[in-house]
Structure formats: structure tokens, C-alpha cells
Short mmCIF file of C-alpha atoms in Angstrom, two decimals:
data_model
loop_
_atom_site.label_atom_id
_atom_site.label_comp_id
_atom_site.label_asym_id
_atom_site.label_seq_id
_atom_site.Cartn_x
_atom_site.Cartn_y
_atom_site.Cartn_z
CA MET O 1 37.14 -58.47 -20.29
CA HIS O 2 34.50 -56.82 -22.21
CA ASP O 3 32.89 -53.64 -20.88
CA ASP O 4 29.84 -55.12 -20.91
CA ALA O 5 30.80 -57.97 -19.04
CA ILE O 6 31.44 -55.56 -15.80
CA ASP O 7 28.87 -55.79 -13.45
CA VAL O 8 27.33 -52.44 -12.93
CA PRO O 9 24.84 -51.74 -10.44
CA GLY O 10 22.04 -49.99 -11.98
CA SER O 11 22.95 -51.35 -15.20
CA ASP O 12 20.79 -52.42 -18.30
CA ASP O 13 21.62 -56.46 -17.31
CA ASP O 14 20.15 -55.68 -13.57
CA ARG O 15 16.90 -54.10 -14.39
CA ARG O 16 16.30 -56.96 -17.16
CA LEU O 17 17.86 -59.33 -14.54
CA ALA O 18 15.40 -57.41 -11.91
CA ARG O 19 12.47 -58.04 -14.42
CA ALA O 20 13.01 -61.71 -15.36
CA VAL O 21 13.06 -62.26 -11.42
CA THR O 22 9.51 -60.51 -11.47
CA LEU O 23 8.07 -62.43 -13.76
CA ALA O 24 9.21 -65.84 -12.23
CA THR O 25 8.00 -64.19 -8.83
CA GLU O 26 4.47 -63.76 -10.01
CA ASN O 27 4.36 -67.25 -11.72
CA VAL O 28 4.83 -68.74 -8.57
CA ARG O 29 2.26 -66.51 -7.24
CA ASP O 30 0.03 -67.92 -10.23
CA GLY O 31 0.56 -71.72 -9.50
CA GLY O 32 3.96 -72.03 -11.92
CA GLY O 33 7.41 -72.67 -11.13
CA PRO O 34 10.12 -69.80 -9.85
CA PHE O 35 11.76 -69.12 -13.23
CA GLY O 36 11.62 -65.98 -16.05
CA ALA O 37 13.44 -65.15 -18.73
CA VAL O 38 13.12 -62.27 -20.78
CA VAL O 39 14.72 -61.96 -24.49
CA VAL O 40 15.97 -58.37 -25.47
CA ARG O 41 17.30 -57.21 -29.01
CA GLU O 42 18.80 -53.61 -29.03
CA GLY O 43 17.43 -52.50 -25.94
CA ALA O 44 13.89 -53.80 -26.40
CA GLU O 45 11.76 -56.59 -25.04
CA ILE O 46 11.23 -58.92 -27.50
CA ALA O 47 9.46 -61.50 -25.61
CA THR O 48 9.27 -62.86 -21.85
CA GLY O 49 8.92 -66.29 -20.58
CA VAL O 50 7.77 -68.07 -17.34
CA ASN O 51 8.11 -71.99 -16.27
CA ARG O 52 4.98 -74.05 -17.24
CA VAL O 53 6.12 -77.13 -16.67
CA THR O 54 2.73 -78.05 -14.34
CA ARG O 55 0.64 -75.82 -16.04
CA ASP O 56 0.93 -76.73 -19.76
CA LEU O 57 1.98 -80.55 -18.53
CA ASP O 58 5.17 -80.18 -20.42
CA PRO O 59 8.52 -80.84 -19.81
CA THR O 60 10.13 -78.84 -22.20
CA ALA O 61 8.25 -75.69 -20.83
CA HIS O 62 10.90 -74.06 -18.93
CA ALA O 63 11.34 -70.42 -18.76
CA GLU O 64 14.09 -69.89 -21.28
CA VAL O 65 12.75 -72.14 -23.55
CA VAL O 66 9.02 -70.54 -23.32
CA ALA O 67 10.95 -67.02 -24.21
CA ILE O 68 12.87 -68.20 -26.99
CA ARG O 69 9.79 -69.68 -28.55
CA ALA O 70 8.15 -66.23 -28.48
CA ALA O 71 10.80 -64.43 -29.37
CA CYS O 72 11.49 -66.89 -32.26
CA ARG O 73 7.69 -65.93 -33.65
CA VAL O 74 7.98 -62.33 -33.21
CA LEU O 75 10.94 -61.48 -35.51
CA THR O 76 10.08 -64.83 -37.29
CA SER O 77 13.11 -66.27 -37.35
CA PHE O 78 14.73 -69.39 -36.12
CA SER O 79 17.90 -67.79 -35.59
CA LEU O 80 17.52 -65.32 -32.48
CA ALA O 81 21.24 -63.56 -32.99
CA GLY O 82 21.88 -60.22 -31.99
CA THR O 83 19.80 -61.14 -28.64
CA VAL O 84 20.48 -60.87 -25.05
CA LEU O 85 18.50 -64.05 -22.49
CA TYR O 86 18.14 -62.76 -19.28
CA SER O 87 17.44 -65.56 -16.71
CA SER O 88 16.04 -65.20 -13.17
CA CYS O 89 18.13 -68.76 -12.57
CA GLU O 90 21.34 -69.96 -14.16
CA PRO O 91 20.40 -72.21 -17.15
CA CYS O 92 19.65 -75.61 -17.02
CA PRO O 93 21.36 -78.06 -19.37
CA LEU O 94 18.37 -78.42 -21.72
CA CYS O 95 17.61 -74.25 -21.39
CA LEU O 96 21.59 -73.35 -22.23
CA THR O 97 21.39 -75.59 -25.17
CA ALA O 98 18.20 -74.32 -26.05
CA ALA O 99 20.35 -70.89 -26.41
CA LEU O 100 22.96 -71.83 -28.40
CA TRP O 101 20.94 -73.38 -30.55
CA ALA O 102 18.57 -70.43 -30.91
CA ARG O 103 22.53 -68.19 -31.27
CA VAL O 104 21.76 -65.51 -28.80
CA ASP O 105 25.19 -63.67 -28.21
CA ARG O 106 24.51 -63.51 -24.14
CA VAL O 107 23.15 -65.17 -21.62
CA VAL O 108 22.74 -63.66 -17.88
CA PHE O 109 20.92 -64.94 -14.91
CA ALA O 110 20.51 -63.95 -11.41
CA ALA O 111 20.17 -66.90 -9.24
CA ASP O 112 22.26 -69.85 -9.85
CA ARG O 113 22.27 -73.55 -9.58
CA ASP O 114 23.01 -73.99 -6.25
CA ASP O 115 19.82 -71.45 -5.07
CA ALA O 116 17.86 -73.90 -7.35
CA ALA O 117 19.01 -77.12 -5.82
CA GLY O 118 18.20 -75.18 -2.10
CA ALA O 119 14.63 -74.94 -3.61
CA GLY O 120 14.32 -78.40 -4.49
CA PHE O 121 15.31 -77.78 -8.21
CA ASP O 122 18.80 -79.41 -8.36
CA ASP O 123 19.72 -79.71 -12.05
CA ARG O 124 23.14 -81.61 -10.78
CA GLU O 125 22.59 -84.90 -12.11
CA PHE O 126 21.65 -83.14 -16.07
CA TYR O 127 24.59 -80.78 -15.63
CA ASP O 128 27.20 -83.87 -14.93
CA LEU O 129 24.75 -86.64 -17.64
CA LEU O 130 26.17 -85.96 -20.42
CA GLY O 131 29.68 -86.30 -19.25
CA ARG O 132 28.59 -89.93 -18.59
CA GLU O 133 28.82 -92.95 -20.67
CA ARG O 134 25.04 -93.58 -21.69
CA ASP O 135 25.37 -97.60 -20.21
CA THR O 136 25.07 -94.67 -16.70
CA TRP O 137 22.30 -92.98 -17.75
CA PRO O 138 19.24 -93.33 -15.27
CA SER O 139 17.15 -93.86 -18.95
CA PRO O 140 18.37 -95.79 -21.60
CA VAL O 141 19.48 -94.20 -25.03
CA ILE O 142 20.12 -96.94 -27.44
CA ALA O 143 21.46 -96.41 -30.61
CA ARG O 144 20.17 -99.27 -33.29
CA ARG O 145 20.93 -98.51 -37.00
CA ILE O 146 17.62 -99.57 -39.29
CA ALA O 147 19.13 -99.56 -43.47
CA THR O 148 17.06 -96.08 -43.89
CA ALA O 149 18.51 -94.17 -41.18
CA GLY O 150 20.55 -91.78 -43.24
CA ASP O 151 17.64 -91.33 -45.89
CA PRO O 152 16.16 -88.23 -43.70
CA PHE O 153 19.76 -87.07 -44.34
CA ALA O 154 19.76 -87.29 -47.90
CA ALA O 155 16.74 -85.79 -48.48
CA TRP O 156 17.69 -82.77 -46.96
CA ARG O 157 21.00 -82.46 -49.06
CA ALA O 158 18.77 -83.18 -51.92
CA ALA O 159 16.28 -80.63 -51.09
CA ASP O 160 16.44 -77.14 -53.27
CA HIS O 161 14.57 -75.33 -50.38
CA ARG O 162 16.18 -76.00 -47.29
CA THR O 163 17.28 -73.34 -44.74
CA PRO O 164 20.39 -74.39 -43.37
CA TYR O 165 21.22 -73.80 -39.75
#
């Protein structure tokens, strides 16, 4: 185990988690969902996010995604390598995948999926869904190959201006 993975009361991780929890609690008072997130790099807070799903009518506006989007704008990069994402609650599969795509170094959360489920946010279905066969999913996801399906990738491979990610 790395030293930075040890839970030390009063640690920077605890302070950042407390900030995320405060953001989440304030967001509830403001009419939003009970989730908050903070992105930190080299000890400095880069960006924050709160759940804006119902406020923005955007099912992807989870606190972690909002914070990741804001941090990318601040850093003018799609990569958040060198950052830590702190979340008031265990990231759902959408948020965890966004953090992985953003290449954050670490994700640290306070409450867990069981705490969220107790408040009516039960993400178990989504945690389990991707491990099941597609024909068992609640919404059909259909692969239908058309003649031009590979054209965007051919254009990408041929583009001189592409930025690999």
C-alpha cells in the first residue's frame, strides 16, 4: 500500500472530501441533487461540480462530470493527468468512466453506493448492466453495420491534425 492510500484523519484527502460533501449539501438546499465533486492538482483546487441533472435537464450533469468538464476548461486540456477527483459519494459507472477517460490519477469518495441507495439513488442496476448480455438490457442497443460505418475512422487515420487520446 502506498502511504498516500492510508486514511489519515485531518489529511488533505479528508479536507477535500469535506469540501465535496459541503458542495453536495449546499446543492440540495439550492434544489439540486446530493452530490458534489472537486478536482485538485498539485494541492490546488482546479474546479468543482454539483449534480445539475434536474436543474439543467441533463442526465449527464452528474457532479463528477460537471467538475471534470470545468477542470478541462481551466486547464485547456482533455487530459486531467496529475489530478485527483474527490467526490461526496462513490462515482456511478458514468462518472467513474468519465474519470478514467479524463485520466485522473486518483478518485477518492466519501459515502458509498449503499448510502446513495438508501436515499433513493440505487445505481446497482448500472453497475451490473455492462456485465450482462445486451439482449437483457432495458433499452435495446443494436449493432447495425452500414457500408460507410468505417469512414469516420478512415478519415481520422488520414487526418494530419488529429490529437490522439
